Amino acid sequence: QVQFVESGGGLVQPGGSLTLSCAGSRSIFKLYTRAWYRQAPGQQRELVATLTSGGRTNYADSVKGRFTISRDNARNTVYLQLNNLKPEDTAVYYCNLDPSDPGYWGQGTQVIVSS
């Protein structure tokens, strides 16, 4: 199985924005619920956002109103737009399915929000 490949992370100041991308998706995954997860230092990996095949979204309360999950089926790519970033958003961000598939975890992309 090919692992998902996340990109777009980086160092950003509080209040800034980033767009994360998830490559390595197979076309069949457009039929599955897609998800972004994150893992902060010393914390368990948590579910951040989901997007169903029908276009319905759900977000963790901590990011609701600031993050947006989307997909481009033609490119087999899923995105996460992060706006108004806060220091507590600092984490490694991963994409996968919901429920997650243990064989699909990639390396993640690191987001650091700091002044």
PDB file of C-alpha atoms in Angstrom:
ATOM      1  CA  GLN A   1       0.000   0.000   0.000  1.00  0.00           C
ATOM      2  CA  VAL A   2       1.206   3.506  -0.764  1.00  0.00           C
ATOM      3  CA  GLN A   3       1.255   5.823   2.201  1.00  0.00           C
ATOM      4  CA  PHE A   4      -0.290   9.245   2.171  1.00  0.00           C
ATOM      5  CA  VAL A   5       2.196  12.077   1.762  1.00  0.00           C
ATOM      6  CA  GLU A   6       1.439  15.283   3.602  1.00  0.00           C
ATOM      7  CA  SER A   7       2.965  18.623   2.710  1.00  0.00           C
ATOM      8  CA  GLY A   8       2.521  22.330   3.289  1.00  0.00           C
ATOM      9  CA  GLY A   9       3.515  22.635   6.911  1.00  0.00           C
ATOM     10  CA  GLY A  10       5.956  25.138   8.258  1.00  0.00           C
ATOM     11  CA  LEU A  11       6.626  27.850  10.775  1.00  0.00           C
ATOM     12  CA  VAL A  12       3.977  30.518  11.033  1.00  0.00           C
ATOM     13  CA  GLN A  13       3.167  33.309  13.458  1.00  0.00           C
ATOM     14  CA  PRO A  14      -0.031  33.285  15.499  1.00  0.00           C
ATOM     15  CA  GLY A  15      -2.907  34.470  13.369  1.00  0.00           C
ATOM     16  CA  GLY A  16      -1.276  33.215  10.203  1.00  0.00           C
ATOM     17  CA  SER A  17      -2.492  30.655   7.705  1.00  0.00           C
ATOM     18  CA  LEU A  18      -1.280  27.501   6.006  1.00  0.00           C
ATOM     19  CA  THR A  19      -2.681  25.114   3.431  1.00  0.00           C
ATOM     20  CA  LEU A  20      -1.856  21.454   3.902  1.00  0.00           C
ATOM     21  CA  SER A  21      -2.062  18.930   1.079  1.00  0.00           C
ATOM     22  CA  CYS A  22      -2.434  15.175   1.135  1.00  0.00           C
ATOM     23  CA  ALA A  23      -1.107  13.282  -1.857  1.00  0.00           C
ATOM     24  CA  GLY A  24      -0.960   9.577  -2.547  1.00  0.00           C
ATOM     25  CA  SER A  25      -4.708   9.174  -2.564  1.00  0.00           C
ATOM     26  CA  ARG A  26      -6.246   6.537  -4.746  1.00  0.00           C
ATOM     27  CA  SER A  27      -9.274   7.454  -6.791  1.00  0.00           C
ATOM     28  CA  ILE A  28     -11.383   4.943  -4.897  1.00  0.00           C
ATOM     29  CA  PHE A  29     -10.848   6.977  -1.739  1.00  0.00           C
ATOM     30  CA  LYS A  30     -13.288   9.565  -3.036  1.00  0.00           C
ATOM     31  CA  LEU A  31     -15.913   7.116  -1.835  1.00  0.00           C
ATOM     32  CA  TYR A  32     -14.560   7.119   1.724  1.00  0.00           C
ATOM     33  CA  THR A  33     -14.624   9.614   4.518  1.00  0.00           C
ATOM     34  CA  ARG A  34     -11.336  11.488   4.516  1.00  0.00           C
ATOM     35  CA  ALA A  35      -9.765  12.920   7.601  1.00  0.00           C
ATOM     36  CA  TRP A  36      -6.975  15.019   9.003  1.00  0.00           C
ATOM     37  CA  TYR A  37      -5.375  14.157  12.310  1.00  0.00           C
ATOM     38  CA  ARG A  38      -2.728  15.849  14.370  1.00  0.00           C
ATOM     39  CA  GLN A  39      -0.368  14.905  17.145  1.00  0.00           C
ATOM     40  CA  ALA A  40       1.067  17.524  19.440  1.00  0.00           C
ATOM     41  CA  PRO A  41       4.218  16.853  21.476  1.00  0.00           C
ATOM     42  CA  GLY A  42       3.440  14.512  24.346  1.00  0.00           C
ATOM     43  CA  GLN A  43      -0.142  14.055  23.189  1.00  0.00           C
ATOM     44  CA  GLN A  44      -2.138  11.337  21.511  1.00  0.00           C
ATOM     45  CA  ARG A  45      -3.075  11.683  17.885  1.00  0.00           C
ATOM     46  CA  GLU A  46      -6.442  13.380  17.589  1.00  0.00           C
ATOM     47  CA  LEU A  47      -9.015  13.691  14.858  1.00  0.00           C
ATOM     48  CA  VAL A  48      -9.185  17.244  13.535  1.00  0.00           C
ATOM     49  CA  ALA A  49     -11.529  17.211  10.552  1.00  0.00           C
ATOM     50  CA  THR A  50     -13.501  14.800   8.397  1.00  0.00           C
ATOM     51  CA  LEU A  51     -15.064  15.014   4.960  1.00  0.00           C
ATOM     52  CA  THR A  52     -17.552  12.425   3.755  1.00  0.00           C
ATOM     53  CA  SER A  53     -18.003  11.331   0.180  1.00  0.00           C
ATOM     54  CA  GLY A  54     -21.211  13.339   0.186  1.00  0.00           C
ATOM     55  CA  GLY A  55     -19.412  16.522   1.168  1.00  0.00           C
ATOM     56  CA  ARG A  56     -20.370  16.727   4.818  1.00  0.00           C
ATOM     57  CA  THR A  57     -17.725  18.017   7.192  1.00  0.00           C
ATOM     58  CA  ASN A  58     -17.054  17.730  10.884  1.00  0.00           C
ATOM     59  CA  TYR A  59     -14.426  19.477  12.958  1.00  0.00           C
ATOM     60  CA  ALA A  60     -12.982  19.224  16.384  1.00  0.00           C
ATOM     61  CA  ASP A  61     -14.318  21.967  18.607  1.00  0.00           C
ATOM     62  CA  SER A  62     -10.840  23.404  18.988  1.00  0.00           C
ATOM     63  CA  VAL A  63     -10.538  24.164  15.263  1.00  0.00           C
ATOM     64  CA  LYS A  64     -14.140  24.797  14.276  1.00  0.00           C
ATOM     65  CA  GLY A  65     -14.471  28.030  12.363  1.00  0.00           C
ATOM     66  CA  ARG A  66     -10.747  28.215  11.652  1.00  0.00           C
ATOM     67  CA  PHE A  67      -9.944  25.071   9.633  1.00  0.00           C
ATOM     68  CA  THR A  68     -11.533  23.864   6.409  1.00  0.00           C
ATOM     69  CA  ILE A  69     -11.167  20.405   4.894  1.00  0.00           C
ATOM     70  CA  SER A  70     -11.724  19.987   1.164  1.00  0.00           C
ATOM     71  CA  ARG A  71     -10.927  17.634  -1.677  1.00  0.00           C
ATOM     72  CA  ASP A  72     -10.116  17.754  -5.356  1.00  0.00           C
ATOM     73  CA  ASN A  73     -11.286  14.445  -6.738  1.00  0.00           C
ATOM     74  CA  ALA A  74      -9.680  15.069 -10.124  1.00  0.00           C
ATOM     75  CA  ARG A  75      -6.283  15.333  -8.450  1.00  0.00           C
ATOM     76  CA  ASN A  76      -6.953  12.716  -5.765  1.00  0.00           C
ATOM     77  CA  THR A  77      -5.871  15.289  -3.234  1.00  0.00           C
ATOM     78  CA  VAL A  78      -7.284  16.382   0.105  1.00  0.00           C
ATOM     79  CA  TYR A  79      -6.540  19.746   1.664  1.00  0.00           C
ATOM     80  CA  LEU A  80      -6.724  21.361   5.041  1.00  0.00           C
ATOM     81  CA  GLN A  81      -6.854  25.129   5.179  1.00  0.00           C
ATOM     82  CA  LEU A  82      -5.651  26.409   8.534  1.00  0.00           C
ATOM     83  CA  ASN A  83      -6.574  29.984   9.377  1.00  0.00           C
ATOM     84  CA  ASN A  84      -6.060  32.127  12.444  1.00  0.00           C
ATOM     85  CA  LEU A  85      -3.487  29.711  13.757  1.00  0.00           C
ATOM     86  CA  LYS A  86      -2.796  29.517  17.458  1.00  0.00           C
ATOM     87  CA  PRO A  87       0.240  28.179  19.319  1.00  0.00           C
ATOM     88  CA  GLU A  88      -1.841  25.231  20.507  1.00  0.00           C
ATOM     89  CA  ASP A  89      -2.239  24.182  16.865  1.00  0.00           C
ATOM     90  CA  THR A  90       1.432  23.217  16.849  1.00  0.00           C
ATOM     91  CA  ALA A  91       1.566  19.547  15.895  1.00  0.00           C
ATOM     92  CA  VAL A  92       2.419  17.073  13.189  1.00  0.00           C
ATOM     93  CA  TYR A  93      -0.561  16.807  10.870  1.00  0.00           C
ATOM     94  CA  TYR A  94      -1.520  13.564   9.136  1.00  0.00           C
ATOM     95  CA  CYS A  95      -4.144  12.585   6.618  1.00  0.00           C
ATOM     96  CA  ASN A  96      -5.941   9.273   6.484  1.00  0.00           C
ATOM     97  CA  LEU A  97      -9.416   7.843   6.311  1.00  0.00           C
ATOM     98  CA  ASP A  98     -12.032   7.841   9.015  1.00  0.00           C
ATOM     99  CA  PRO A  99     -11.846   5.319  10.536  1.00  0.00           C
ATOM    100  CA  SER A 100      -8.093   5.424  10.006  1.00  0.00           C
ATOM    101  CA  ASP A 101      -6.267   2.651   8.231  1.00  0.00           C
ATOM    102  CA  PRO A 102      -3.016   1.719   9.991  1.00  0.00           C
ATOM    103  CA  GLY A 103      -1.302   0.994   6.700  1.00  0.00           C
ATOM    104  CA  TYR A 104      -1.873   4.466   5.297  1.00  0.00           C
ATOM    105  CA  TRP A 105      -0.085   6.684   7.810  1.00  0.00           C
ATOM    106  CA  GLY A 106       2.574   8.866   6.241  1.00  0.00           C
ATOM    107  CA  GLN A 107       5.288  10.960   7.831  1.00  0.00           C
ATOM    108  CA  GLY A 108       2.989  13.889   8.424  1.00  0.00           C
ATOM    109  CA  THR A 109       3.806  17.543   7.992  1.00  0.00           C
ATOM    110  CA  GLN A 110       4.899  19.702  10.882  1.00  0.00           C
ATOM    111  CA  VAL A 111       3.081  22.891  11.764  1.00  0.00           C
ATOM    112  CA  ILE A 112       4.737  25.205  14.258  1.00  0.00           C
ATOM    113  CA  VAL A 113       2.862  28.279  15.396  1.00  0.00           C
ATOM    114  CA  SER A 114       5.156  30.588  17.281  1.00  0.00           C
ATOM    115  CA  SER A 115       6.125  34.215  17.589  1.00  0.00           C
TER     116      SER A 115
END
